[in-house]
XYZ file of C-alpha atoms in Angstrom:
680
model
C 23.558 9.130 -13.742
C 21.140 7.486 -11.328
C 22.791 5.692 -8.399
C 21.359 2.279 -7.508
C 21.736 2.051 -3.739
C 21.906 -0.990 -1.509
C 20.975 -1.080 2.169
C 23.238 1.297 4.134
C 24.734 3.060 1.098
C 24.529 6.846 0.739
C 24.698 9.314 -2.131
C 25.125 13.084 -2.344
C 22.031 15.047 -3.326
C 22.843 17.556 -6.085
C 19.763 19.718 -5.398
C 17.380 20.539 -2.585
C 13.999 20.342 -4.335
C 13.209 16.657 -4.783
C 10.518 14.096 -5.493
C 10.539 10.714 -3.805
C 8.615 8.183 -5.877
C 7.386 4.954 -4.350
C 6.128 1.935 -6.288
C 4.895 -0.929 -4.114
C 2.616 -3.071 -6.280
C -0.069 -2.924 -3.572
C -1.634 -0.026 -1.641
C 0.711 1.208 1.075
C 0.743 4.176 3.430
C 3.542 6.649 2.728
C 4.702 9.256 5.208
C 7.776 11.009 6.509
C 9.218 12.158 9.812
C 11.517 15.072 10.537
C 14.352 14.499 12.968
C 17.082 16.486 14.668
C 20.807 15.717 14.539
C 20.238 12.493 16.505
C 17.198 11.528 14.437
C 14.738 12.235 17.235
C 11.249 13.349 16.203
C 10.153 16.179 18.490
C 6.401 15.692 18.213
C 3.505 14.980 15.928
C 4.043 18.359 14.260
C 7.185 16.822 12.730
C 5.335 13.916 11.123
C 3.632 14.028 7.698
C 1.048 11.298 7.090
C -2.308 10.888 5.286
C -4.180 12.551 8.147
C -1.778 15.531 8.120
C -0.109 15.435 4.707
C 1.689 18.783 4.615
C 4.565 20.231 6.612
C 6.870 23.095 5.687
C 9.011 21.720 2.873
C 7.269 18.341 2.823
C 4.127 17.016 1.114
C 2.962 13.386 1.205
C -0.016 11.497 -0.213
C -3.405 11.756 1.471
C -4.373 8.107 1.018
C -2.967 4.620 0.612
C -1.973 3.783 -2.951
C 0.294 1.471 -4.904
C 2.394 4.441 -5.992
C 3.258 7.708 -4.317
C 5.079 10.938 -5.039
C 6.406 12.792 -2.026
C 7.575 16.369 -2.567
C 10.526 17.631 -0.519
C 12.071 21.102 -0.397
C 15.064 20.771 1.917
C 15.571 24.534 2.116
C 12.022 25.054 3.394
C 12.213 22.549 6.271
C 11.795 23.900 9.811
C 14.889 25.122 11.609
C 16.629 22.326 13.448
C 15.674 19.568 11.035
C 18.663 17.483 9.994
C 16.960 14.286 8.854
C 13.910 13.313 6.783
C 12.920 9.649 7.048
C 10.534 8.184 4.480
C 8.174 5.597 5.982
C 6.046 2.916 4.347
C 3.372 0.861 6.088
C 0.673 -1.565 5.057
C -2.918 -0.428 5.752
C -4.584 -2.190 8.671
C -8.141 -3.496 8.714
C -8.912 -3.059 5.009
C -8.568 -6.668 3.937
C -5.156 -6.315 2.281
C -1.815 -8.024 2.932
C -0.431 -7.764 6.469
C 3.302 -8.255 5.828
C 5.717 -6.967 3.227
C 6.949 -10.480 2.581
C 3.653 -11.202 0.809
C 3.886 -8.283 -1.642
C 6.353 -7.214 -4.337
C 9.496 -5.519 -3.047
C 8.818 -1.770 -2.769
C 10.897 0.449 -5.040
C 11.895 3.997 -4.059
C 13.402 6.581 -6.379
C 14.748 10.024 -5.538
C 14.482 12.442 -8.459
C 14.619 16.114 -9.203
C 11.382 17.972 -9.853
C 12.075 17.625 -13.569
C 12.125 13.827 -13.264
C 15.919 13.493 -13.441
C 16.947 10.387 -11.540
C 19.283 10.790 -8.564
C 19.121 7.515 -6.638
C 16.994 4.365 -6.415
C 16.581 1.672 -3.791
C 14.681 -1.632 -3.877
C 13.597 -2.842 -0.425
C 14.346 -6.554 -0.572
C 14.509 -9.252 2.125
C 11.397 -8.094 3.971
C 9.227 -10.789 5.557
C 7.022 -10.345 8.634
C 7.455 -6.571 8.713
C 4.370 -4.438 8.168
C 6.181 -1.090 8.313
C 9.589 -0.022 7.057
C 11.893 2.990 7.120
C 12.713 3.123 3.430
C 15.359 5.819 3.216
C 16.481 9.004 4.877
C 17.699 12.369 3.699
C 20.237 13.791 6.116
C 22.420 16.875 6.464
C 26.168 16.385 6.894
C 28.490 19.410 6.994
C 26.007 21.685 5.207
C 25.467 19.107 2.439
C 22.432 16.854 2.048
C 22.733 13.152 1.298
C 20.365 10.223 0.859
C 20.880 6.898 2.609
C 19.128 3.603 1.811
C 17.791 2.263 5.129
C 15.340 -0.611 4.608
C 14.754 -1.150 8.345
C 11.554 -3.148 8.832
C 9.310 -3.432 11.906
C 7.131 -6.454 12.613
C 5.265 -4.349 15.174
C 4.042 -2.068 12.440
C 3.756 1.680 12.336
C 3.544 2.054 16.110
C 6.871 0.282 16.692
C 8.560 2.277 13.926
C 7.394 5.628 15.319
C 8.373 4.637 18.849
C 11.857 3.768 17.577
C 12.194 7.379 16.416
C 11.312 8.748 19.830
C 7.653 9.591 19.213
C 5.660 9.641 22.434
C 2.331 7.803 22.424
C 3.278 6.202 19.120
C 0.467 3.644 19.306
C -2.227 6.345 19.419
C -0.646 8.218 16.517
C -0.386 5.010 14.474
C -4.079 4.320 15.110
C -4.920 7.865 13.975
C -2.948 7.385 10.766
C -4.616 4.051 9.985
C -8.061 5.514 10.665
C -7.342 8.348 8.229
C -6.248 5.762 5.668
C -9.450 3.743 6.157
C -11.568 6.875 5.679
C -9.641 7.774 2.540
C -10.103 4.327 1.036
C -13.837 4.441 1.823
C -14.369 7.682 -0.108
C -12.028 6.908 -2.986
C -13.372 5.771 -6.322
C -11.859 2.380 -7.130
C -9.462 2.542 -10.099
C -9.849 0.189 -13.067
C -8.377 -3.276 -12.491
C -5.165 -4.218 -14.300
C -5.292 -6.015 -17.610
C -4.264 -9.638 -17.822
C -0.988 -10.540 -19.580
C -3.033 -11.712 -22.551
C -4.638 -8.270 -22.731
C -8.179 -9.415 -21.912
C -10.071 -7.375 -19.392
C -10.122 -8.664 -15.854
C -13.562 -9.701 -14.700
C -14.809 -9.449 -11.147
C -12.586 -11.872 -9.252
C -14.986 -13.731 -7.005
C -15.643 -17.229 -5.940
C -18.885 -17.334 -7.876
C -17.331 -16.572 -11.225
C -18.407 -19.960 -12.542
C -22.042 -19.027 -11.924
C -21.944 -15.959 -14.137
C -21.636 -15.349 -17.852
C -18.117 -14.687 -19.033
C -16.864 -12.357 -21.705
C -15.817 -13.857 -25.051
C -12.086 -14.426 -25.534
C -10.104 -11.877 -27.516
C -9.693 -12.335 -31.216
C -6.665 -14.447 -32.168
C -3.640 -12.415 -33.057
C -4.825 -9.289 -31.263
C -1.809 -7.530 -29.779
C -1.526 -7.307 -26.019
C -1.068 -4.113 -24.055
C 2.008 -2.067 -24.888
C 5.043 -2.392 -22.672
C 6.561 0.212 -20.392
C 9.274 2.398 -21.862
C 12.893 1.656 -21.243
C 13.832 5.277 -21.597
C 12.241 8.636 -20.964
C 11.665 11.674 -23.090
C 8.847 10.458 -25.325
C 5.856 12.678 -25.706
C 2.506 11.588 -24.215
C 1.158 10.865 -27.674
C 3.932 8.428 -28.517
C 5.263 7.151 -25.212
C 4.553 3.428 -24.801
C 2.577 2.671 -21.676
C 2.306 -0.286 -19.343
C -0.909 -2.139 -18.597
C -1.632 -0.363 -15.346
C -0.010 3.024 -15.298
C 2.307 5.612 -16.785
C 5.969 4.826 -17.067
C 8.364 5.666 -14.253
C 11.309 7.731 -15.295
C 13.606 5.806 -12.978
C 12.042 2.348 -12.961
C 11.369 1.049 -16.453
C 9.993 -2.272 -15.290
C 7.182 -0.806 -13.170
C 3.599 -1.118 -14.370
C 1.855 0.794 -11.611
C 0.261 4.241 -11.926
C 1.666 7.347 -10.348
C -0.213 8.883 -7.465
C -0.133 12.195 -5.725
C 2.350 14.451 -7.450
C 4.494 16.825 -5.510
C 4.863 20.563 -6.010
C 6.126 21.645 -9.385
C 7.368 25.078 -10.224
C 5.188 26.922 -12.650
C 6.788 27.136 -16.011
C 8.625 23.847 -15.560
C 7.425 20.938 -17.689
C 4.262 19.479 -16.231
C 1.451 17.287 -17.433
C 1.544 16.800 -21.113
C 5.116 18.047 -21.444
C 7.375 16.439 -23.949
C 10.379 16.850 -21.689
C 9.377 14.410 -18.986
C 8.310 16.857 -16.301
C 7.419 15.980 -12.711
C 3.709 15.552 -13.358
C 3.031 12.824 -15.911
C -0.714 12.353 -15.917
C -1.029 10.349 -19.114
C -3.380 7.412 -18.656
C -1.795 4.083 -19.689
C -4.643 2.907 -21.901
C -4.897 6.026 -24.015
C -3.231 6.363 -27.368
C -3.293 10.149 -27.229
C -3.434 12.623 -24.383
C -3.208 16.370 -24.103
C -0.557 17.186 -26.722
C 2.581 19.073 -25.722
C 2.961 22.711 -26.556
C 4.704 22.996 -29.944
C 8.341 24.094 -29.528
C 9.242 27.601 -30.656
C 10.910 26.216 -33.771
C 7.801 24.290 -34.853
C 6.060 25.539 -37.987
C 3.035 27.759 -37.238
C 0.733 25.351 -39.047
C 1.308 22.534 -36.501
C -1.966 21.752 -34.746
C -2.782 19.425 -31.841
C -4.276 16.088 -32.784
C -8.047 16.218 -32.917
C -9.702 14.087 -30.214
C -11.677 11.044 -31.294
C -14.014 8.730 -29.412
C -12.511 5.382 -28.479
C -8.950 6.727 -28.435
C -7.644 4.019 -26.075
C -6.696 0.380 -26.137
C -9.297 -2.358 -25.811
C -10.832 -5.349 -27.528
C -14.137 -3.634 -28.202
C -15.416 -0.107 -28.666
C -17.074 -0.240 -25.236
C -13.779 -1.168 -23.598
C -11.907 1.542 -25.484
C -14.454 4.135 -24.375
C -14.261 2.846 -20.812
C -10.469 3.201 -20.803
C -10.682 6.595 -22.479
C -13.056 7.919 -19.819
C -10.758 6.717 -17.074
C -7.890 8.324 -18.962
C -9.723 11.648 -18.980
C -10.455 11.217 -15.268
C -6.784 10.659 -14.439
C -5.591 13.374 -16.824
C -7.848 15.944 -15.185
C -6.799 14.872 -11.679
C -3.117 15.169 -12.464
C -3.406 18.387 -14.460
C -5.178 20.093 -11.561
C -2.652 18.619 -9.120
C 0.180 20.097 -11.182
C -1.501 23.502 -11.193
C -2.267 23.500 -7.478
C 1.269 22.372 -6.653
C 2.731 25.098 -8.841
C 0.586 27.754 -7.172
C 1.538 26.460 -3.728
C 5.197 26.592 -4.732
C 4.790 30.174 -5.951
C 3.254 31.174 -2.608
C 5.973 29.355 -0.659
C 8.698 30.945 -2.736
C 7.234 34.409 -2.165
C 7.131 33.823 1.600
C 10.755 32.648 1.629
C 11.922 35.620 -0.420
C 10.066 38.020 1.863
C 11.534 36.370 4.955
C 15.056 36.651 3.585
C 14.583 40.217 2.388
C 12.991 41.441 5.604
C 15.229 39.553 8.015
C 17.472 42.637 7.993
C 15.754 45.297 10.144
C 17.043 47.999 7.806
C 14.854 46.620 5.013
C 11.613 46.471 6.987
C 10.781 50.103 6.432
C 11.411 52.475 3.622
C 11.873 51.928 -0.081
C 14.005 48.777 0.124
C 11.308 46.855 1.964
C 8.575 47.990 -0.387
C 10.669 47.041 -3.395
C 11.342 43.572 -1.975
C 7.652 42.994 -1.352
C 6.681 44.140 -4.831
C 9.356 41.988 -6.472
C 8.339 38.884 -4.524
C 4.661 39.364 -5.300
C 5.364 40.019 -8.974
C 7.361 36.809 -9.186
C 4.536 34.937 -7.450
C 1.971 36.348 -9.860
C 4.142 35.445 -12.864
C 4.573 31.836 -11.717
C 0.866 31.466 -10.926
C -0.095 32.953 -14.290
C 2.149 30.553 -16.185
C 0.719 27.640 -14.206
C -2.817 28.732 -15.050
C -1.951 29.007 -18.743
C -0.667 25.442 -18.712
C -3.783 24.252 -16.899
C -6.130 26.056 -19.299
C -4.372 24.462 -22.233
C -4.867 21.004 -20.728
C -8.478 21.723 -19.761
C -9.307 22.951 -23.259
C -7.974 19.728 -24.741
C -9.950 17.609 -22.261
C -13.105 19.628 -22.900
C -12.753 19.047 -26.629
C -12.282 15.345 -25.998
C -15.327 15.186 -23.709
C -17.465 16.871 -26.372
C -16.515 14.095 -28.814
C -16.792 11.184 -26.378
C -20.150 11.954 -24.754
C -22.333 11.491 -27.878
C -20.558 8.217 -28.710
C -21.223 6.509 -25.385
C -23.311 3.320 -25.200
C -26.373 3.311 -22.966
C -24.553 1.900 -19.940
C -22.098 4.820 -20.012
C -24.576 7.511 -21.094
C -26.758 9.893 -19.125
C -30.535 9.724 -19.210
C -30.663 12.607 -21.680
C -28.630 10.771 -24.301
C -30.831 9.654 -27.254
C -29.217 6.204 -27.071
C -31.624 5.313 -24.265
C -34.653 5.789 -26.514
C -33.432 3.050 -28.842
C -31.887 0.858 -26.166
C -32.282 -2.895 -26.460
C -31.631 -5.261 -23.584
C -28.177 -6.773 -24.225
C -27.167 -10.409 -24.251
C -23.967 -9.683 -22.304
C -23.299 -7.322 -19.431
C -21.183 -4.238 -20.181
C -17.899 -3.479 -18.456
C -19.316 -0.696 -16.326
C -22.301 1.476 -15.498
C -22.493 5.244 -15.199
C -23.898 6.392 -11.855
C -23.174 10.119 -12.019
C -20.687 12.796 -13.054
C -17.623 14.294 -11.371
C -16.061 17.720 -11.692
C -13.494 19.973 -10.016
C -13.834 23.691 -9.197
C -11.146 24.665 -11.719
C -13.695 24.029 -14.488
C -17.144 22.967 -13.361
C -18.494 22.460 -16.877
C -15.936 19.715 -17.596
C -17.774 16.628 -16.362
C -16.237 13.165 -16.111
C -18.662 10.212 -16.149
C -18.370 8.181 -12.945
C -18.272 4.561 -14.062
C -18.451 1.598 -11.672
C -17.380 -1.857 -12.766
C -19.898 -4.602 -13.372
C -20.598 -6.873 -11.636
C -20.641 -4.398 -8.744
C -17.657 -4.716 -6.439
C -19.245 -2.781 -3.564
C -22.724 -1.657 -2.697
C -24.031 1.908 -2.841
C -25.518 4.185 -0.218
C -27.718 7.088 -1.291
C -27.335 9.553 1.574
C -30.689 11.110 2.457
C -29.276 13.144 5.361
C -29.401 16.933 5.450
C -26.174 17.475 7.409
C -23.784 16.213 4.746
C -23.693 19.335 2.549
C -25.117 22.837 2.149
C -27.138 21.754 -0.880
C -28.804 18.996 1.138
C -29.459 21.308 4.090
C -31.364 23.682 1.809
C -33.954 21.017 0.934
C -36.872 19.974 3.105
C -36.311 16.566 4.760
C -39.237 14.821 3.065
C -38.276 16.156 -0.333
C -34.657 15.124 0.152
C -35.671 11.594 1.136
C -37.892 11.471 -1.931
C -35.062 12.561 -4.211
C -32.787 9.960 -2.636
C -35.325 7.223 -3.358
C -35.802 8.515 -6.911
C -32.044 8.206 -7.354
C -32.101 4.631 -6.076
C -34.978 3.677 -8.392
C -33.157 5.162 -11.381
C -29.989 3.211 -10.558
C -31.961 -0.008 -10.155
C -33.592 0.598 -13.537
C -30.218 1.197 -15.199
C -28.864 -2.042 -13.761
C -31.888 -3.986 -14.960
C -31.554 -2.455 -18.412
C -27.909 -3.408 -18.976
C -28.114 -7.028 -17.809
C -29.348 -9.858 -20.037
C -32.967 -10.915 -19.344
C -33.303 -12.856 -16.114
C -29.724 -12.373 -14.968
C -30.408 -9.519 -12.553
C -33.099 -9.458 -9.860
C -34.154 -6.521 -7.687
C -35.590 -6.922 -4.185
C -36.989 -3.986 -2.219
C -37.370 -3.424 1.522
C -39.658 -0.497 2.354
C -40.521 -1.117 6.032
C -43.180 1.580 6.386
C -44.340 1.658 2.767
C -43.327 5.313 2.565
C -41.816 4.947 -0.910
C -44.780 3.240 -2.564
C -45.339 6.083 -5.016
C -41.675 6.386 -5.927
C -41.391 2.635 -6.460
C -44.369 2.626 -8.820
C -42.288 2.533 -12.039
C -40.573 -0.688 -10.907
C -43.763 -2.237 -9.521
C -45.980 -1.326 -12.486
C -43.441 -2.705 -14.972
C -43.358 -6.009 -13.111
C -39.556 -6.128 -12.976
C -39.156 -6.708 -9.225
C -38.415 -10.140 -7.803
C -41.433 -9.694 -5.534
C -43.618 -7.015 -3.959
C -41.734 -4.475 -1.805
C -41.300 -5.983 1.665
C -42.973 -4.046 4.464
C -43.097 -4.492 8.229
C -40.756 -6.523 10.433
C -41.926 -9.783 8.870
C -41.223 -8.635 5.329
C -37.803 -7.323 6.315
C -36.886 -10.612 8.012
C -38.132 -12.694 5.071
C -36.112 -10.881 2.390
C -32.956 -10.772 4.486
C -33.252 -14.486 5.318
C -33.726 -15.326 1.621
C -30.639 -13.402 0.490
C -28.530 -14.541 3.434
C -29.358 -18.159 2.547
C -28.339 -17.533 -1.052
C -24.976 -16.089 0.028
C -24.337 -19.054 2.343
C -25.231 -21.678 -0.266
C -23.209 -20.144 -3.066
C -20.197 -19.653 -0.805
C -20.288 -23.283 0.283
C -20.741 -24.500 -3.290
C -17.823 -22.464 -4.588
C -15.489 -23.367 -1.751
C -16.355 -27.028 -2.130
C -16.128 -26.993 -5.907
C -19.717 -28.212 -6.112
C -21.538 -25.510 -8.050
C -23.669 -28.202 -9.709
C -25.146 -29.165 -6.338
C -26.964 -25.890 -5.763
C -30.735 -26.237 -5.215
C -32.669 -25.943 -8.483
C -34.839 -23.163 -7.088
C -31.824 -20.953 -6.299
C -31.495 -17.925 -8.564
C -27.806 -17.731 -9.454
C -28.159 -14.376 -11.208
C -27.024 -11.090 -9.677
C -29.258 -9.823 -6.863
C -29.781 -6.213 -5.791
C -31.407 -5.338 -2.467
C -32.842 -1.817 -2.320
C -33.371 -0.717 1.289
C -35.399 2.398 2.062
C -35.378 4.353 5.335
C -32.760 2.271 7.120
C -32.695 1.567 10.095
C -36.507 1.860 10.485
C -38.027 -1.611 10.746
C -34.674 -3.295 11.481
C -34.019 -5.114 14.741
C -30.568 -6.209 15.897
C -30.752 -9.489 13.990
C -31.766 -7.717 10.784
C -28.923 -5.208 11.180
C -26.452 -8.077 11.600
C -27.773 -9.778 8.467
C -27.518 -6.537 6.509
C -23.897 -6.108 7.564
C -23.245 -9.693 6.505
C -24.721 -9.049 3.066
C -22.629 -5.897 2.688
C -19.425 -7.760 3.580
C -19.942 -11.133 1.919
C -22.595 -10.460 -0.706
C -20.632 -8.770 -3.513
C -18.296 -11.760 -3.851
C -21.245 -14.030 -4.686
C -23.469 -11.612 -6.580
C -25.615 -9.990 -3.856
C -25.429 -6.205 -3.692
C -26.897 -3.438 -1.534
C -28.421 -0.136 -2.595
C -29.378 1.663 0.604
C -31.290 4.891 1.083
C -30.429 6.071 4.574
C -29.578 8.994 6.811
C -26.588 8.084 8.930
C -27.738 10.401 11.704
C -30.904 8.353 12.124
C -28.740 5.269 12.775
C -26.430 6.968 15.273
C -27.936 4.936 18.122
C -25.939 1.961 16.855
C -22.710 3.899 17.330
C -19.513 2.464 15.839
C -21.208 -0.888 15.180
C -22.326 0.373 11.778
C -19.070 2.114 10.829
C -17.878 -0.902 8.784
C -21.220 -0.912 6.946
C -20.956 2.733 5.887
C -17.321 2.307 4.855
C -18.115 -0.751 2.741
C -20.625 1.184 0.614
C -19.929 3.805 -2.041
C -21.663 6.939 -0.789
C -23.558 8.921 -3.416
C -26.015 11.763 -2.943
C -29.280 12.955 -4.496
C -27.801 16.469 -4.764
C -24.373 17.769 -5.739
C -21.756 17.102 -3.072
C -17.929 17.149 -3.077
C -17.266 13.999 -1.085
C -15.607 11.574 -3.513
C -11.853 11.253 -4.030
C -9.894 10.070 -7.037
C -7.474 7.138 -6.541
C -4.381 8.981 -7.803
C -4.157 12.373 -6.116
C -7.039 12.472 -3.662
C -8.824 15.615 -4.857
C -12.284 16.226 -3.448
C -14.545 15.847 -6.522
C -18.079 17.158 -6.726
C -20.487 14.332 -7.499
C -23.529 15.187 -9.622
C -26.311 12.549 -9.695
C -27.844 11.558 -13.009
C -31.224 13.170 -13.549
C -34.061 12.261 -15.875
C -35.003 15.199 -18.145
C -38.151 17.011 -17.096
C -41.203 15.496 -18.722
C -39.295 12.556 -20.180
C -40.742 9.047 -19.976
C -37.421 7.371 -20.678
C -37.523 5.514 -17.352
C -40.898 3.930 -18.129
C -39.747 3.079 -21.671
C -36.609 1.373 -20.419
C -38.472 -0.651 -17.799
C -41.056 -1.671 -20.377
C -38.227 -2.916 -22.593
C -36.838 -4.921 -19.659
C -40.222 -6.536 -19.034
C -40.713 -7.325 -22.738
C -37.249 -8.897 -22.987
C -37.993 -11.080 -19.982
C -41.249 -12.273 -21.478
C -39.552 -13.040 -24.773
C -36.885 -15.042 -22.943
C -39.480 -16.895 -20.868
C -38.183 -15.454 -17.594
């Protein structure tokens, strides 16, 4: 029976391999410190945080998230450790809340690796605190217990670490927050939650009144299913909440799980019908990877066949969108379960070898050899069972991807999909746009479409530098810059093609005119807002025009006077394509560009930059916020993006136009024809 703790209460831990699950309702930093008998932390090597997420017997999340899973193996902790303190802190400098009093009360659950609840604690009565010691695991007379702490610190992470005896706590806290900021910059943003009525959440900005809105849902359409009140349902039948899989110890939570902890191979993992430690079922899917049939099941039982649109949603496009994100999360969690199981097998082998060889008599001779062989055989067995479980999940996802890909609408499809050859300019914007594919090394042929929400919530940066990856370094600089600009042109064309006529404008800054040939498809089709701007004067003119638009729309929205906007102001979405930054930019232009990156997305002005960060190194840290505000993509394959649940490094593959195809010209011609027909 799960114990519900209050502040100061303790509870005996019945086992030493645990998961600590955190649900905060908003992204938080989760970490842990190791202390001696007095609770003193003996150095940074006894602290697990996003910048250093693994210690012996302890594994924490690599990035800030609304939910976390921390893995703890009390038997594997370093000698001398008597206390493990779980820490939570709000990220600094990312635009989120700055005190726990402004967010839902964090909920912490201690479970076994099989999901069995041991103890829970809700951190109430927090106000100005921005960091909190949530709970501690401590050793008392050779037995481990958990105590609910709930001690908050208004001075943040630095004050909390200093209270535990950490020297130079302020510097360490700054290092942790910098690692968090980097992780958030490279993470793909997860889908927004659904509204209580079940309608999809549109881009929450002050200029929402200036944009077309989606039609309301059909009367009588059921809302999203509720979270389960009990556990044990299979992924195919378990009811899900609007934003994430159900917690086994917190039925009321609606947030998704994040980084899973180590799970022993052979124990129930993703897709298990017994509620294992890794539950990677996406909340908006009606079916996921089916569980393995039990031994007593009839031999004719077969897994459910995948179908396109197998998710909740008001339209087929929304169901496909949710299904793709479900596949994305399923793959992330399945691989996390496998990697954790393999890590556990290696750790278990090391522990068994240490115990067996601690006796000098066993270090030589037949006894030592037998111990080594037995430990390695056990490791190989556990790893093999973990791989079998992973292959089963990957096969199911591959079958689903083969069904989903041909059914995708143009906005979600690659350039090689025949849907683009019959594409018509829509009268309403889609939910999202595909900008590439993602895959993991466990199966490189299983590609997940990378979808970004529309309207864009952050700009994009096509990295034309050669130092970012081996693939980029193997290409000549001029060719790489050309491929980066080709990528930018293709993305601009896709955006133009999925917006209604006249509701999306593209501006181009090409200071030296070096991309004239690559911009020819956009120029020849007549779909640009004006000729590509060249020279310092052209750069200043375009930036001044867009900066003025941002200022006017912001003032109109804040003052509730959208009707007072000048009649010549284009209230449609604006995209600024910048080539060869920072060439042709003076200090004033750089400041305006940073302003557009920060303030533009909220009022419909977006950046698509083609730049080599090394060429802008003269600006130093001044441009760091600019790079972090943009989603970095590459013209060649590169493993730089992270998922929002586990934090795997995913290889990004840019979309390419088939050799010899004229699909780009056909699409742009359709955009131009639609504009003429609409009188735009």
